[in-house]
Amino acid sequence: MTQDTTKTVASPSGLQRVTVLGTGVLGAQIAFQCAFHGKSVTAYDIDAAALERARDALTRLAQTYAADLPGTTPEATTRVAAAIALSSDLAQAVRDADLVIEAVPEKLELKRSVYAELARLAREGTIFATNSSTLLPSAFADATGRPEKFLALHFANHIWRQNTAEVMGTPQTDPEVFEQVARFAAEIGMEPIRLHKEQPGYVLNSLLVPLLNAAAALLLKGVASPEDIDKTWRIGTGAKLGPFQIYDIVGLRTAYNIASANPATQGWAEYLKVNYIDKGRLGAGAGGGFYDD
């Protein structure tokens, strides 16, 4: 039986109206996953061009979900994509939101400015969640104006398959809000992973980033090609993907932003910029990266 994924459903978490800020690779996936599981979703981005790209991304996700998930159809997932409202007006986008999930680029000052604006525009009861992969939520909790209603909710790429949602509060997060967001994560088909204290990189990236950094170092030293490094990892561990295949999925602009913020990885950031980003190769589904699309 195919689920009617456009019907509004009861929400034990109380979080039914969701706004996603940022419609990049992961932001679009978060918006679609929420809508697929019956949430009322608005996706915000800065201008009409970004929203046009977002609509294209949602259309592609509709096709992907229909192909990947048993029991659904292209007709059902097309309705899901069409039901997601798009807005470049931040005040309108967050006006009625129960939960705002922020998925803007990994730049601390950008996030702080976004939250300062959100604090002014959102209802007092709205919960804010960051999907930041590298920044601790306590680094910008004060900018939210509601640190007790703010925490991290971190998704992995391809969230319909890699369906973990890491829930990580700050010392100021209300424990009831923490559990409310964990329940929300389960409602949208995720496996909530509760972190008991703040950890840079959460659980997933604390394990993944050292692998990616080691692969980058091997490439920069000229030890082996991306293809052979990946092949070694896949054959030696039985993993489905090698580190450079993972880089392509994460997105090379995201990898660049993270590397450029760390003095120890400036060489890797420059390598990515010169050899890939400046040539329009941004990763899987975005012009290709280490591998062609």
Short mmCIF file of C-alpha atoms in Angstrom, two decimals:
data_model
loop_
_atom_site.label_atom_id
_atom_site.label_comp_id
_atom_site.label_asym_id
_atom_site.label_seq_id
_atom_site.Cartn_x
_atom_site.Cartn_y
_atom_site.Cartn_z
CA MET A 1 0.00 0.00 0.00
CA THR A 2 1.30 3.43 -0.90
CA GLN A 3 1.33 6.00 1.88
CA ASP A 4 -0.55 9.27 1.30
CA THR A 5 2.47 11.40 2.11
CA THR A 6 0.72 14.74 1.59
CA LYS A 7 -1.84 14.27 4.38
CA THR A 8 -1.29 16.17 7.62
CA VAL A 9 -0.82 13.67 10.45
CA ALA A 10 -1.02 13.89 14.23
CA SER A 11 2.27 14.96 15.76
CA PRO A 12 3.09 13.65 19.27
CA SER A 13 6.09 15.99 19.27
CA GLY A 14 3.81 18.95 18.60
CA LEU A 15 6.15 20.00 15.79
CA GLN A 16 4.04 19.99 12.64
CA ARG A 17 4.95 23.22 10.82
CA VAL A 18 8.60 23.10 9.80
CA THR A 19 10.73 25.72 8.08
CA VAL A 20 14.10 24.75 6.59
CA LEU A 21 16.60 27.58 6.08
CA GLY A 22 18.89 26.83 3.15
CA THR A 23 18.06 24.65 0.16
CA GLY A 24 21.46 23.23 -0.68
CA VAL A 25 22.04 19.49 -1.00
CA LEU A 26 21.13 18.64 2.58
CA GLY A 27 18.62 21.43 3.14
CA ALA A 28 16.53 20.21 0.22
CA GLN A 29 16.71 16.65 1.54
CA ILE A 30 15.61 17.72 5.03
CA ALA A 31 12.65 19.62 3.59
CA PHE A 32 11.61 16.68 1.43
CA GLN A 33 12.01 14.13 4.24
CA CYS A 34 9.84 16.21 6.56
CA ALA A 35 7.15 16.65 3.90
CA PHE A 36 7.31 12.97 2.93
CA HIS A 37 6.35 12.12 6.51
CA GLY A 38 3.40 14.46 6.64
CA LYS A 39 4.87 17.68 7.98
CA SER A 40 3.85 21.07 6.63
CA VAL A 41 7.09 22.44 5.18
CA THR A 42 8.40 25.79 4.00
CA ALA A 43 11.88 25.95 2.46
CA TYR A 44 13.63 29.34 2.59
CA ASP A 45 16.52 30.66 0.53
CA ILE A 46 17.88 34.08 -0.27
CA ASP A 47 16.52 34.81 -3.75
CA ALA A 48 14.47 33.61 -6.71
CA ALA A 49 17.44 31.96 -8.41
CA ALA A 50 18.19 29.88 -5.31
CA LEU A 51 14.54 28.89 -5.05
CA GLU A 52 14.47 27.85 -8.71
CA ARG A 53 17.43 25.55 -8.01
CA ALA A 54 15.61 24.29 -4.94
CA ARG A 55 12.50 23.38 -6.95
CA ASP A 56 14.69 21.45 -9.39
CA ALA A 57 16.37 19.64 -6.47
CA LEU A 58 12.98 18.73 -4.95
CA THR A 59 11.80 17.40 -8.30
CA ARG A 60 14.90 15.19 -8.52
CA LEU A 61 14.36 14.02 -4.94
CA ALA A 62 10.81 13.02 -5.81
CA GLN A 63 12.19 10.74 -8.51
CA THR A 64 14.88 9.37 -6.19
CA TYR A 65 12.48 8.59 -3.35
CA ALA A 66 10.12 6.81 -5.75
CA ALA A 67 12.99 4.71 -7.12
CA ASP A 68 14.65 3.95 -3.78
CA LEU A 69 11.80 3.41 -1.34
CA PRO A 70 9.54 0.36 -1.69
CA GLY A 71 5.82 1.05 -1.60
CA THR A 72 5.86 4.56 -2.99
CA THR A 73 5.16 5.88 -6.47
CA PRO A 74 6.28 8.81 -8.64
CA GLU A 75 2.78 10.25 -8.35
CA ALA A 76 2.95 10.27 -4.52
CA THR A 77 6.43 11.77 -4.33
CA THR A 78 5.57 14.39 -6.95
CA ARG A 79 2.72 15.50 -4.68
CA VAL A 80 5.17 15.72 -1.78
CA ALA A 81 7.51 18.00 -3.75
CA ALA A 82 4.63 20.20 -4.89
CA ALA A 83 3.38 20.60 -1.32
CA ILE A 84 6.63 22.21 -0.10
CA ALA A 85 6.26 25.99 -0.03
CA LEU A 86 9.25 28.02 -1.21
CA SER A 87 9.97 31.50 0.09
CA SER A 88 12.67 34.16 -0.05
CA ASP A 89 10.85 36.24 2.59
CA LEU A 90 12.30 35.17 5.94
CA ALA A 91 9.56 36.78 8.02
CA GLN A 92 6.86 34.99 6.04
CA ALA A 93 8.77 31.70 6.04
CA VAL A 94 9.11 31.46 9.82
CA ARG A 95 5.93 33.26 10.92
CA ASP A 96 3.96 30.12 11.79
CA ALA A 97 6.81 27.64 12.28
CA ASP A 98 6.88 25.24 15.21
CA LEU A 99 10.44 24.26 14.31
CA VAL A 100 13.09 26.02 12.21
CA ILE A 101 15.92 23.83 10.95
CA GLU A 102 18.93 25.86 9.82
CA ALA A 103 21.09 24.42 7.03
CA VAL A 104 23.09 27.45 5.87
CA PRO A 105 26.82 27.27 5.00
CA GLU A 106 29.34 26.39 7.71
CA LYS A 107 30.41 29.94 8.55
CA LEU A 108 30.06 31.03 12.17
CA GLU A 109 29.36 34.72 11.54
CA LEU A 110 26.78 33.87 8.88
CA LYS A 111 24.98 31.55 11.28
CA ARG A 112 25.09 34.14 14.06
CA SER A 113 23.57 36.78 11.79
CA VAL A 114 20.85 34.38 10.62
CA TYR A 115 19.90 33.53 14.19
CA ALA A 116 19.87 37.17 15.27
CA GLU A 117 17.33 37.82 12.51
CA LEU A 118 15.36 34.70 13.41
CA ALA A 119 15.18 35.77 17.04
CA ARG A 120 13.45 38.94 15.92
CA LEU A 121 11.04 37.33 13.45
CA ALA A 122 9.98 33.95 14.87
CA ARG A 123 7.27 33.32 17.44
CA GLU A 124 8.40 33.02 21.04
CA GLY A 125 7.59 29.31 21.17
CA THR A 126 9.40 28.34 17.96
CA ILE A 127 12.26 25.88 18.44
CA PHE A 128 15.49 26.46 16.49
CA ALA A 129 17.73 23.57 15.38
CA THR A 130 21.05 23.79 13.55
CA ASN A 131 22.22 21.13 11.12
CA SER A 132 25.81 22.36 11.43
CA SER A 133 28.27 19.51 10.95
CA THR A 134 31.34 21.14 12.47
CA LEU A 135 30.32 24.06 14.72
CA LEU A 136 29.19 23.55 18.30
CA PRO A 137 25.72 24.98 18.92
CA SER A 138 26.98 26.74 22.06
CA ALA A 139 29.17 28.90 19.77
CA PHE A 140 26.07 30.77 18.59
CA ALA A 141 23.35 29.86 21.12
CA ASP A 142 23.36 33.40 22.51
CA ALA A 143 22.47 34.81 19.06
CA THR A 144 19.22 32.83 19.01
CA GLY A 145 17.61 34.85 21.79
CA ARG A 146 16.18 31.56 23.13
CA PRO A 147 19.09 29.26 24.07
CA GLU A 148 16.75 27.00 26.04
CA LYS A 149 14.86 26.28 22.78
CA PHE A 150 17.95 25.79 20.63
CA LEU A 151 19.99 22.67 19.85
CA ALA A 152 21.64 20.74 17.03
CA LEU A 153 19.79 18.26 14.83
CA HIS A 154 22.33 16.77 12.46
CA PHE A 155 21.40 14.69 9.41
CA ALA A 156 23.64 12.61 7.16
CA ASN A 157 23.50 13.02 3.40
CA HIS A 158 21.02 10.73 1.60
CA ILE A 159 18.81 10.96 4.67
CA TRP A 160 16.11 8.68 3.30
CA ARG A 161 18.68 5.84 3.49
CA GLN A 162 21.36 7.02 5.95
CA ASN A 163 18.64 7.90 8.39
CA THR A 164 20.38 8.95 11.57
CA ALA A 165 19.48 12.23 13.25
CA GLU A 166 22.00 13.26 15.88
CA VAL A 167 20.36 15.34 18.61
CA MET A 168 22.84 17.46 20.58
CA GLY A 169 21.95 20.20 23.02
CA THR A 170 24.01 22.81 24.83
CA PRO A 171 24.16 23.19 28.62
CA GLN A 172 21.32 25.71 28.21
CA THR A 173 18.96 23.50 26.18
CA ASP A 174 15.75 22.60 28.00
CA PRO A 175 15.72 18.78 28.43
CA GLU A 176 12.04 18.73 27.44
CA VAL A 177 12.88 20.52 24.17
CA PHE A 178 15.68 18.00 23.58
CA GLU A 179 13.24 15.08 23.89
CA GLN A 180 10.60 16.88 21.83
CA VAL A 181 13.06 17.23 18.95
CA ALA A 182 14.16 13.59 19.33
CA ARG A 183 10.49 12.56 19.00
CA PHE A 184 10.18 14.77 15.94
CA ALA A 185 13.19 13.05 14.37
CA ALA A 186 11.51 9.66 14.83
CA GLU A 187 8.29 11.02 13.29
CA ILE A 188 10.10 11.89 10.06
CA GLY A 189 11.58 8.42 9.70
CA MET A 190 14.94 9.04 11.35
CA GLU A 191 16.80 7.08 14.02
CA PRO A 192 17.43 9.62 16.81
CA ILE A 193 20.96 9.47 18.22
CA ARG A 194 21.01 11.27 21.57
CA LEU A 195 24.36 12.89 22.44
CA HIS A 196 24.86 13.45 26.16
CA LYS A 197 27.32 16.32 25.74
CA GLU A 198 28.57 18.61 23.00
CA GLN A 199 31.11 17.02 20.69
CA PRO A 200 32.64 18.68 17.61
CA GLY A 201 31.58 16.53 14.69
CA TYR A 202 28.98 14.66 16.73
CA VAL A 203 29.37 10.87 16.52
CA LEU A 204 29.24 10.44 12.75
CA ASN A 205 31.74 13.09 11.73
CA SER A 206 34.04 12.32 14.68
CA LEU A 207 34.46 8.94 12.99
CA LEU A 208 34.31 10.11 9.36
CA VAL A 209 36.46 13.26 9.30
CA PRO A 210 39.73 11.56 10.30
CA LEU A 211 39.22 9.15 7.38
CA LEU A 212 38.60 11.99 4.91
CA ASN A 213 41.57 13.99 6.23
CA ALA A 214 43.85 10.98 5.90
CA ALA A 215 42.70 10.45 2.31
CA ALA A 216 43.32 14.14 1.53
CA ALA A 217 46.84 13.92 2.97
CA LEU A 218 47.63 10.88 0.84
CA LEU A 219 46.47 12.70 -2.29
CA LEU A 220 48.33 15.92 -1.50
CA LYS A 221 51.55 13.95 -0.92
CA GLY A 222 51.12 12.24 -4.29
CA VAL A 223 50.99 8.79 -2.70
CA ALA A 224 48.10 7.50 -4.81
CA SER A 225 45.19 8.65 -6.98
CA PRO A 226 41.69 9.21 -5.57
CA GLU A 227 40.51 6.14 -7.44
CA ASP A 228 43.19 3.88 -5.96
CA ILE A 229 42.76 5.29 -2.45
CA ASP A 230 39.05 4.59 -2.72
CA LYS A 231 39.65 1.13 -4.13
CA THR A 232 41.99 0.29 -1.26
CA TRP A 233 39.42 1.35 1.33
CA ARG A 234 36.55 -0.50 -0.33
CA ILE A 235 38.44 -3.76 -0.81
CA GLY A 236 40.23 -3.65 2.52
CA THR A 237 37.19 -2.88 4.67
CA GLY A 238 34.20 -4.04 2.65
CA ALA A 239 32.82 -0.48 2.66
CA LYS A 240 30.55 0.51 -0.21
CA LEU A 241 32.25 3.88 -0.74
CA GLY A 242 35.77 5.21 -0.56
CA PRO A 243 36.67 8.58 0.98
CA PHE A 244 36.71 10.53 -2.29
CA GLN A 245 33.34 9.10 -3.26
CA ILE A 246 32.15 10.37 0.12
CA TYR A 247 33.68 13.78 -0.56
CA ASP A 248 31.63 13.96 -3.76
CA ILE A 249 28.44 13.16 -1.84
CA VAL A 250 29.19 15.66 0.93
CA GLY A 251 29.89 18.32 -1.71
CA LEU A 252 33.25 19.92 -2.43
CA ARG A 253 32.10 23.41 -1.51
CA THR A 254 31.19 22.14 1.96
CA ALA A 255 34.56 20.36 2.18
CA TYR A 256 36.29 23.58 1.09
CA ASN A 257 34.44 25.72 3.66
CA ILE A 258 35.40 23.34 6.44
CA ALA A 259 39.04 23.05 5.32
CA SER A 260 39.50 26.79 4.80
CA ALA A 261 38.35 27.48 8.38
CA ASN A 262 41.17 25.33 9.81
CA PRO A 263 44.77 26.63 9.59
CA ALA A 264 46.02 23.04 9.45
CA THR A 265 44.09 22.24 6.26
CA GLN A 266 44.65 25.38 4.16
CA GLY A 267 46.60 23.36 1.58
CA TRP A 268 43.65 21.03 1.11
CA ALA A 269 41.25 23.95 0.78
CA GLU A 270 43.44 25.51 -1.92
CA TYR A 271 43.73 22.17 -3.75
CA LEU A 272 39.95 21.78 -3.82
CA LYS A 273 39.44 25.36 -5.01
CA VAL A 274 41.97 25.30 -7.83
CA ASN A 275 41.38 21.79 -9.12
CA TYR A 276 37.65 21.37 -8.65
CA ILE A 277 35.53 24.29 -7.39
CA ASP A 278 36.95 26.88 -9.80
CA LYS A 279 36.25 24.42 -12.60
CA GLY A 280 32.59 23.99 -11.60
CA ARG A 281 33.12 20.53 -10.21
CA LEU A 282 31.25 20.68 -6.90
CA GLY A 283 30.45 17.03 -6.28
CA ALA A 284 27.86 14.39 -7.09
CA GLY A 285 24.88 15.85 -8.92
CA ALA A 286 26.57 19.26 -9.21
CA GLY A 287 28.90 18.99 -12.18
CA GLY A 288 30.86 16.06 -10.86
CA GLY A 289 33.75 16.16 -8.41
CA PHE A 290 36.50 13.59 -8.07
CA TYR A 291 34.22 11.43 -10.22
CA ASP A 292 32.05 12.41 -13.18
CA ASP A 293 28.29 12.57 -12.66
#
